[in-house]
Amino acid sequence: MQARRLINNPEAVSEGTVNRLSLYSRLLALLEAEGLTVTSSKELSDRMQFTATQIRRDLACFGQFGKRGIGYQISDLKRAIDKILGVHLRRKVALVGVGNLGSALLGYRVLRDHNFEIVAAFDSDPQKWSLVINNVLIQKPEELTETVKSQQIEIGIIAVPVEGAQKALNLLVSSGIRAVLNFAPARLATPRNVQLRNVDLSIELEGLSYFLEHEV
Amino acid sequence: MQARRLINNPEAVSEGTVNRLSLYSRLLALLEAEGLTVTSSKELSDRMQFTATQIRRDLACFGQFGKRGIGYQISDLKRAIDKILGVHLRRKVALVGVGNLGSALLGYRVLRDHNFEIVAAFDSDPQKWSLVINNVLIQKPEELTETVKSQQIEIGIIAVPVEGAQKALNLLVSSGIRAVLNFAPARLATPRNVQLRNVDLSIELEGLSYFLEHEV
DNA sequence: TAGATTGTTAATCGATTAACAATC
DNA sequence: TAGATTGTTAATCGATTAACAATC
């Protein structure tokens, strides 16, 4: 089946599509909470910034989830999308860098709400070692590989200053982590089989600055 | 002149181009620090993930900055890009929501390093009022409009829980802010003349989760 | 059956890349 | 002059949208 092939060929699914799946799931949860049971691409489109066609096309990458003439069963569609995203599973996260931002992430509700849990934290500052923040022990970087293995951690978050970011990434990768979220304002070198996503506040703010300069 | 027209028509410049300008500026600073004075689109390309053609084309949106056969004067090009982005000016920022994440942003070095300064912070929790974090006084939301005007604040950052995000945006917009960075995992409704950028950690993490599920 | 809505093919749009004349 | 590199036009690629047959 066409859709099946695509499932095993993630290269064929664009990052845009994957990002939108998250938003679809989020909206479906909302509709479910409102007591609705059935919806349509048209209704979803009306409550989002995307067209009905785009929603149907995104879903088509993964199979058939609706009934012609009827629409989509909300609970079924949400469960299917969450399965595609893999967010039905709890994911363990290692945090590298427990400064300002890192500490905040340790208590950040959004992570927990979305089934991600920081279970280990690392910092190069000896003063922080053996400190506990939000039930998470701060460890030496040398302990990372061992902890990642023993705790079966799948995702790394880099929250160190820009100077140490590449080193932090290398450490995560060498300990077997294949998915990393980087907050340092730098484009890090990554092996092809590792997925790196950047959250780059300076780029976002400079984009806002551009808008302020040029908007009429 | 073609380039001049584009400068006054920001709709014609894609967000991708603007984002890349930030990265070009960042790399040029690095090359300058290395003592180089001249570079080429080829050299820039070799040190980034973008092609030489794309770099030249991005720059072409704004004018002509190089010499054929020679390349680009690094300091001149960097100064030109920074001017286009408007990052030669210091931008004042208002922070709405001084929880976990908000507090971290108040001390976040990246903002300062890129010429953005949080000069006022707001929270709906009375317990936080008149507290001072990193030299910034935490105020009542009712004081926002007055403060934005008197301090000439241009950018807003939303770091409140998702339930309060739309209200926070409305408050910022009604006080005249036209550029907003939103950390809440929600797509907020915005007037067309206001630029909203989302930093949505749950989408990034779910994207990583998708990769872990589907990568071979 | 008539109306609604899917899944998918074909058309369009925009962004990226290749190619090259201009020129230092 | 010969070699290098820009700025820009033309070609390609990928993503979005329009249109519609299938079907509930």
XYZ file of N, CA and C (backbone and C1' of nucleotides) in Angstrom, chain C:
168
model
P -29.935 6.903 -7.331
O -31.389 6.858 -6.670
C -32.458 7.735 -7.079
C -32.570 8.907 -6.132
C -31.585 10.047 -6.438
O -32.303 11.266 -6.603
C -31.527 9.525 -4.128
P -31.539 12.617 -7.011
O -31.083 13.245 -5.619
C -32.055 13.794 -4.717
C -31.331 14.614 -3.668
C -30.373 15.656 -4.238
O -30.377 16.800 -3.382
C -29.135 14.068 -3.016
P -29.200 17.935 -3.434
O -28.260 17.476 -2.223
C -28.815 17.340 -0.905
C -27.683 17.278 0.094
C -26.600 18.326 -0.128
O -26.139 18.757 1.159
C -25.650 16.194 -0.332
P -24.799 19.637 1.337
O -23.751 18.562 1.892
C -24.095 17.731 2.990
C -22.882 16.879 3.331
C -21.583 17.665 3.442
O -20.913 17.234 4.609
C -21.346 15.930 1.839
P -19.621 17.960 5.178
O -18.468 17.008 4.656
C -18.379 15.687 5.155
C -17.317 14.974 4.367
C -16.012 15.773 4.236
O -14.938 14.947 4.608
C -16.669 14.910 2.177
P -13.421 15.472 4.810
O -12.633 14.181 4.338
C -13.061 12.899 4.792
C -12.890 11.877 3.702
C -11.441 11.677 3.281
O -11.050 10.345 3.605
C -12.876 12.027 1.369
P -9.483 10.011 3.781
O -9.033 9.800 2.275
C -9.421 8.628 1.597
C -8.956 8.701 0.153
C -7.441 8.837 -0.029
O -7.094 7.988 -1.120
C -8.518 10.632 -1.119
P -5.632 7.919 -1.690
O -5.772 8.888 -2.944
C -6.512 8.453 -4.076
C -6.290 9.443 -5.198
C -4.827 9.741 -5.526
O -4.714 9.901 -6.915
C -5.916 11.733 -5.104
P -3.377 9.611 -7.681
O -3.771 9.921 -9.192
C -5.124 10.171 -9.564
C -5.210 11.477 -10.332
C -3.923 11.883 -11.064
O -4.266 12.440 -12.334
C -4.585 13.625 -9.649
P -3.103 12.906 -13.323
O -3.555 14.348 -13.795
C -4.859 14.863 -13.530
C -4.796 16.383 -13.524
C -3.660 16.990 -14.351
O -4.181 18.169 -14.974
C -3.464 17.696 -12.107
P -3.221 19.370 -15.516
O -3.290 20.416 -14.330
C -4.489 21.181 -14.135
C -4.170 22.428 -13.344
C -3.201 23.394 -14.029
O -3.672 24.717 -13.798
C -2.287 22.699 -11.948
P -2.756 26.016 -14.092
O -2.133 26.294 -12.656
C -3.012 26.654 -11.585
C -2.164 27.026 -10.399
C -1.206 28.188 -10.667
O -1.427 29.134 -9.648
C -0.066 26.375 -9.655
P -0.989 30.644 -9.760
O 0.024 30.748 -8.557
C -0.298 30.117 -7.296
C 0.993 29.780 -6.598
C 2.039 30.890 -6.706
O 2.169 31.455 -5.420
C 2.980 28.699 -6.985
P 3.133 32.702 -5.140
O 4.416 32.029 -4.493
C 4.286 31.111 -3.422
C 5.642 30.493 -3.155
C 6.795 31.498 -3.165
O 7.713 31.068 -2.180
C 7.242 29.837 -4.715
P 8.889 31.989 -1.594
O 9.883 30.944 -0.903
C 9.563 29.555 -0.861
C 10.710 28.750 -1.403
C 12.085 29.387 -1.258
O 12.980 28.366 -0.863
C 11.764 28.750 -3.466
P 14.452 28.655 -0.284
O 15.349 27.674 -1.172
C 14.905 26.356 -1.425
C 15.605 25.842 -2.655
C 17.107 26.084 -2.683
O 17.721 24.816 -2.846
C 16.137 26.691 -4.754
P 19.306 24.630 -2.911
O 19.577 24.588 -4.477
C 18.933 23.586 -5.258
C 19.336 23.759 -6.702
C 20.835 23.896 -6.921
O 21.189 22.927 -7.897
C 19.669 25.631 -8.036
P 22.694 22.704 -8.395
O 22.622 23.176 -9.911
C 21.427 22.996 -10.649
C 21.597 23.557 -12.045
C 23.024 23.595 -12.566
O 22.958 23.343 -13.962
C 22.194 25.799 -12.450
P 24.279 23.389 -14.900
O 24.174 24.818 -15.583
C 22.952 25.214 -16.218
C 23.143 26.584 -16.848
C 24.524 26.798 -17.473
O 24.357 27.550 -18.665
C 24.150 28.450 -15.850
P 25.559 27.729 -19.709
O 25.778 29.297 -19.688
C 24.648 30.176 -19.726
C 25.101 31.573 -19.406
C 26.537 31.881 -19.872
O 26.597 33.193 -20.360
C 26.328 32.379 -17.631
P 27.327 33.513 -21.744
O 26.959 35.036 -21.981
C 25.620 35.499 -21.717
C 25.684 36.770 -20.884
C 26.728 37.783 -21.383
O 26.214 39.082 -21.195
C 27.240 37.151 -19.165
P 27.061 40.402 -21.329
O 27.498 40.785 -19.857
C 26.538 41.338 -18.964
C 27.259 41.838 -17.723
C 28.330 42.891 -17.999
O 28.219 43.887 -16.995
C 29.292 41.057 -16.861
P 29.196 45.125 -16.895
O 30.403 44.551 -16.034
C 30.362 44.596 -14.613
C 31.694 44.123 -14.108
C 32.887 44.945 -14.621
O 33.745 45.240 -13.551
C 33.314 42.702 -14.806
P 33.604 46.627 -12.688
O 34.682 46.448 -11.528
C 34.424 45.536 -10.461
C 35.619 44.620 -10.259
C 36.970 45.318 -10.363
O 37.439 45.574 -9.034
C 36.963 43.115 -11.365
